[in-house]
Amino acid sequence: MSTIVSTQVQLAARPTGWPTADDFRTVQVMYGDPEPGQVRVVNEFVSVDPYMRGRMNDVKSYVPPYALGETMTGAAVGRVVASASDDVPVGAVVLHQLGWRDVAQAEAKYFQVVPEIPGAPLSLRLGILGMTGMTAYVGLTAIAGLQPGETVFVSGAAGAVGTAVGQIARLLGAERVVGSAGSAEKVELLTSKYGYDAAFNYKDGPVRRQLRDVTPGGVDVFFDNVGGDHLEAALDRMNDGGRLALCGAISAYNATERPAGPDNMANAVTRGLMLKGFTLPSYLHHGPEFQERMTEWFAAGKIAYDETVVDGIENAPQAFLDMMRGGNIGKMVVRTAG
Amino acid sequence: MSTIVSTQVQLAARPTGWPTADDFRTVQVMYGDPEPGQVRVVNEFVSVDPYMRGRMNDVKSYVPPYALGETMTGAAVGRVVASASDDVPVGAVVLHQLGWRDVAQAEAKYFQVVPEIPGAPLSLRLGILGMTGMTAYVGLTAIAGLQPGETVFVSGAAGAVGTAVGQIARLLGAERVVGSAGSAEKVELLTSKYGYDAAFNYKDGPVRRQLRDVTPGGVDVFFDNVGGDHLEAALDRMNDGGRLALCGAISAYNATERPAGPDNMANAVTRGLMLKGFTLPSYLHHGPEFQERMTEWFAAGKIAYDETVVDGIENAPQAFLDMMRGGNIGKMVVRTAG
């Protein structure tokens, strides 16, 4: 009755160091009518995220590596246009992990029906109202145990997670929030829009010195998206009993040689620091709590956001590459043609 | 009525890098009769510990630095020989922190009366039945949350804390316990006397390779006394959800340049690892629990120990220097002449 062409982006080669457009290829897949139990979804937005870089390597990690010739999986949001399942009706908005394609067709179990949130573009389900925002929330609460009155430092603060961390930290009662970013424009945005008390451009000089200048009272909670010199600088500034939520290490993702680690790990002993790495799949049980609080904050107009939107599924690789180099402010998403 | 000469060892100079005997000086102090509220104690043993190296530097830490010309404070155990206090009677065994001296005289509040433990030399109050054993216990329980069936790796396993960690881990139900030490003799002792399943001499080859060879199933809990290449090797071998109790970093204490840190901190993110540094002063509330369990284990003959005993308070500096270079097996103590 209704066959459809799905444009999909696959991993064509495993990059060494920085990926390039040649590591991907775009293919067309034909779908016939949904079979019994299947659903057809036209995506509106697909997500490009830093963790995907790790999956392009053929190494064991918390998510398995992409197979060569496999369509890049990852978060996406769309609407059901055809359904042969009683569980997922036509017209429903669904989240799924089928990734970089404009049309997704699969068994209903792969799709999670979510309500529309008044005033919120669907893309926010991939960002501040979705996994990105939840990563920020879990890192500050379950991992770092942020207490009111504390000072928070966020690395990569203008990224998707970072812009959420600063605001959530403030809403949870942080006394002072400081962040780093990679351009003057981003730094300005952090203090003007995202409630940061101070921010610095890590390209302007040593992170160690710049962080010291903006944290006269030290740091209680460090939310790390970057690793490397940022982690080292934070270890110097942590107050006794400080907690470091290690969310990412984008500085290392494309390195071909292992970077030297922080030279001051001994501070962890003398200051009684806790460093805890985390990835969201282990903390999905915090989802309901996050959704409740974030929806309330959003409805009350307390959540600012930026998105960097790239049009066309065929441009997903370039969006991903730009994001890895810091070309985004807030969440980077790809708007699919539908 | 009864003046007495106390021989004491003071810090004479702040070392850069490895300390030498010239950084200390021995002095004689005269005490008159104890004044009202005071107690006179003849020490039997005084402790030399790695953390003292940090106090010789003029930097802020969890214990303040030694002042030049101050007697080296630290743990000691002795008997009360004269008392002008109702709280601390003559004949009592007392623990105190007045350190490197053969006679201590001060207000009663500085002395903690402790019961004698059948079959236990008083020196064990400075070691496995005291702060050393408690450091091992707290690290495995409150910090690392060791669970039965897990694999534990201990660096510096033949030292005072390390010999306690291996045994306590086993008593708490660890499935496999492996350790590193700095000589063939120590390695042999770990497997023959201290219940280690495997051990290696870190001087025999890269820690990374040697650790891999003895942990085919990975590591769940790492108890670190060494830092540096041991921490880096452990980060490679940790299983998902692993915990790293960071107790010391003796590899760095005498370094004049900051050592490069672990090049694989990103593993903390992908494997959901928790690294937690600790020093005992923050965990003294675990004392009663530790004393109860350890006394029971000791009475049941389940606790082995070694001590390296040096005679004469004037030899405390050399004992300390030997300990820093790994010249001890088990706890290093100085037997005072009395």
XYZ file of C-alpha atoms in Angstrom, chain A residues 57-236:
180
model
C 35.856 2.835 17.976
C 35.865 -0.939 18.084
C 36.295 -1.168 21.863
C 34.141 -2.432 24.689
C 32.320 0.317 26.546
C 29.044 0.895 28.334
C 27.325 0.947 24.958
C 28.551 -1.455 22.294
C 30.481 -0.053 19.323
C 28.725 0.765 16.067
C 29.118 -1.930 13.487
C 30.508 -0.860 10.124
C 27.633 -0.485 7.722
C 25.148 -0.048 10.558
C 22.933 3.033 10.675
C 24.133 5.343 13.442
C 21.768 4.758 16.353
C 20.959 7.388 18.949
C 18.138 9.499 20.297
C 15.433 10.777 17.942
C 11.936 12.180 18.243
C 9.134 11.966 15.700
C 5.473 11.248 15.009
C 3.778 8.008 14.195
C 2.357 8.066 10.647
C 1.335 4.433 10.323
C 0.830 1.761 12.938
C 0.051 -1.926 13.043
C 0.302 -1.943 16.846
C -2.371 -1.284 19.447
C 0.236 0.207 21.777
C 1.408 3.086 19.606
C -1.307 5.004 17.770
C -0.959 7.132 14.661
C -0.284 10.759 15.621
C 1.569 9.938 18.820
C 4.855 11.683 19.567
C 7.532 9.091 20.227
C 11.124 9.000 21.442
C 13.395 6.265 20.196
C 17.026 5.269 19.744
C 16.990 4.325 16.052
C 19.093 7.345 15.263
C 20.215 8.992 12.060
C 17.344 8.386 9.646
C 14.364 10.441 8.535
C 11.914 7.550 8.713
C 12.064 4.793 11.291
C 10.046 1.611 11.035
C 10.270 -1.156 13.620
C 8.424 -3.101 16.320
C 6.394 -0.937 18.680
C 8.642 -1.809 21.640
C 11.361 0.426 20.213
C 9.187 3.536 20.566
C 8.273 5.397 23.752
C 5.126 7.509 23.530
C 5.632 10.839 25.322
C 3.209 13.679 25.981
C 3.688 17.003 24.252
C 4.798 19.712 26.662
C 3.062 23.083 26.188
C 5.422 25.663 24.783
C 8.191 23.165 24.164
C 9.420 22.296 20.674
C 9.774 18.548 20.185
C 13.528 18.990 19.853
C 13.758 19.744 23.572
C 12.930 16.083 24.181
C 16.433 15.421 22.897
C 17.889 18.222 24.991
C 17.065 20.000 28.169
C 13.767 18.133 28.676
C 15.331 14.805 27.763
C 18.528 12.862 28.266
C 20.687 15.987 28.200
C 18.824 17.736 30.982
C 18.573 14.521 32.932
C 22.318 14.000 32.680
C 22.807 17.420 34.249
C 20.246 16.721 36.964
C 21.563 13.279 37.887
C 25.147 14.521 37.951
C 24.334 17.314 40.372
C 22.025 15.287 42.616
C 22.677 11.547 42.646
C 26.379 11.812 41.808
C 27.644 15.035 43.380
C 25.061 15.521 46.123
C 24.981 19.294 45.598
C 23.989 21.196 48.748
C 22.528 24.696 48.926
C 25.191 27.347 49.391
C 27.921 25.486 47.544
C 30.118 26.613 44.647
C 29.854 24.696 41.377
C 32.324 24.665 38.478
C 31.164 23.364 35.093
C 33.568 22.596 32.249
C 32.250 22.868 28.708
C 29.491 24.988 30.203
C 28.036 26.245 26.929
C 27.405 22.778 25.594
C 24.149 20.883 25.739
C 24.717 19.419 29.192
C 26.630 22.422 30.533
C 23.895 24.959 29.854
C 21.519 22.702 31.781
C 23.943 22.148 34.671
C 24.365 25.833 35.461
C 20.646 26.503 35.622
C 19.784 23.393 37.587
C 22.596 24.068 40.043
C 21.165 27.515 40.677
C 17.623 26.139 41.060
C 18.975 23.628 43.579
C 20.452 26.438 45.657
C 24.075 26.714 44.580
C 25.632 29.905 45.925
C 28.069 30.422 43.074
C 28.258 28.837 39.619
C 31.242 29.287 37.299
C 31.995 27.747 33.942
C 34.441 27.439 31.105
C 33.727 27.615 27.390
C 35.675 27.905 24.160
C 34.757 31.358 22.803
C 34.094 34.892 24.001
C 30.549 34.634 22.646
C 29.859 31.541 24.731
C 31.381 33.070 27.831
C 29.159 36.109 27.460
C 26.098 33.916 27.071
C 26.886 31.953 30.219
C 26.781 35.026 32.411
C 24.009 36.895 30.555
C 21.548 34.079 29.931
C 22.416 31.012 31.960
C 22.911 32.452 35.414
C 26.633 31.840 35.685
C 28.339 34.212 38.115
C 31.576 34.057 36.162
C 32.955 32.252 33.155
C 36.181 32.128 31.203
C 37.418 31.170 27.754
C 39.759 28.246 28.242
C 41.626 29.279 25.092
C 42.640 32.570 26.739
C 45.191 31.042 29.104
C 45.919 28.196 31.490
C 42.734 26.758 32.972
C 44.514 26.455 36.323
C 45.075 30.194 36.561
C 41.730 31.246 35.113
C 39.775 28.939 37.393
C 41.642 30.210 40.444
C 40.751 33.769 39.574
C 36.997 33.079 39.528
C 36.810 30.789 42.565
C 38.229 32.708 45.519
C 36.355 30.417 47.914
C 37.315 27.195 46.140
C 34.989 24.688 44.499
C 32.624 22.228 46.199
C 31.177 20.499 43.148
C 32.843 20.060 39.762
C 30.747 18.893 36.826
C 33.210 17.764 34.174
C 32.423 17.432 30.492
C 35.975 17.984 29.292
C 38.603 16.149 31.368
C 42.309 16.848 30.826
C 43.494 20.243 31.987
C 40.035 21.072 33.314
C 40.028 18.119 35.686
C 43.553 18.958 36.790
C 42.657 22.587 37.442
C 39.564 21.584 39.393
C 41.535 19.172 41.596
C 43.662 22.145 42.629
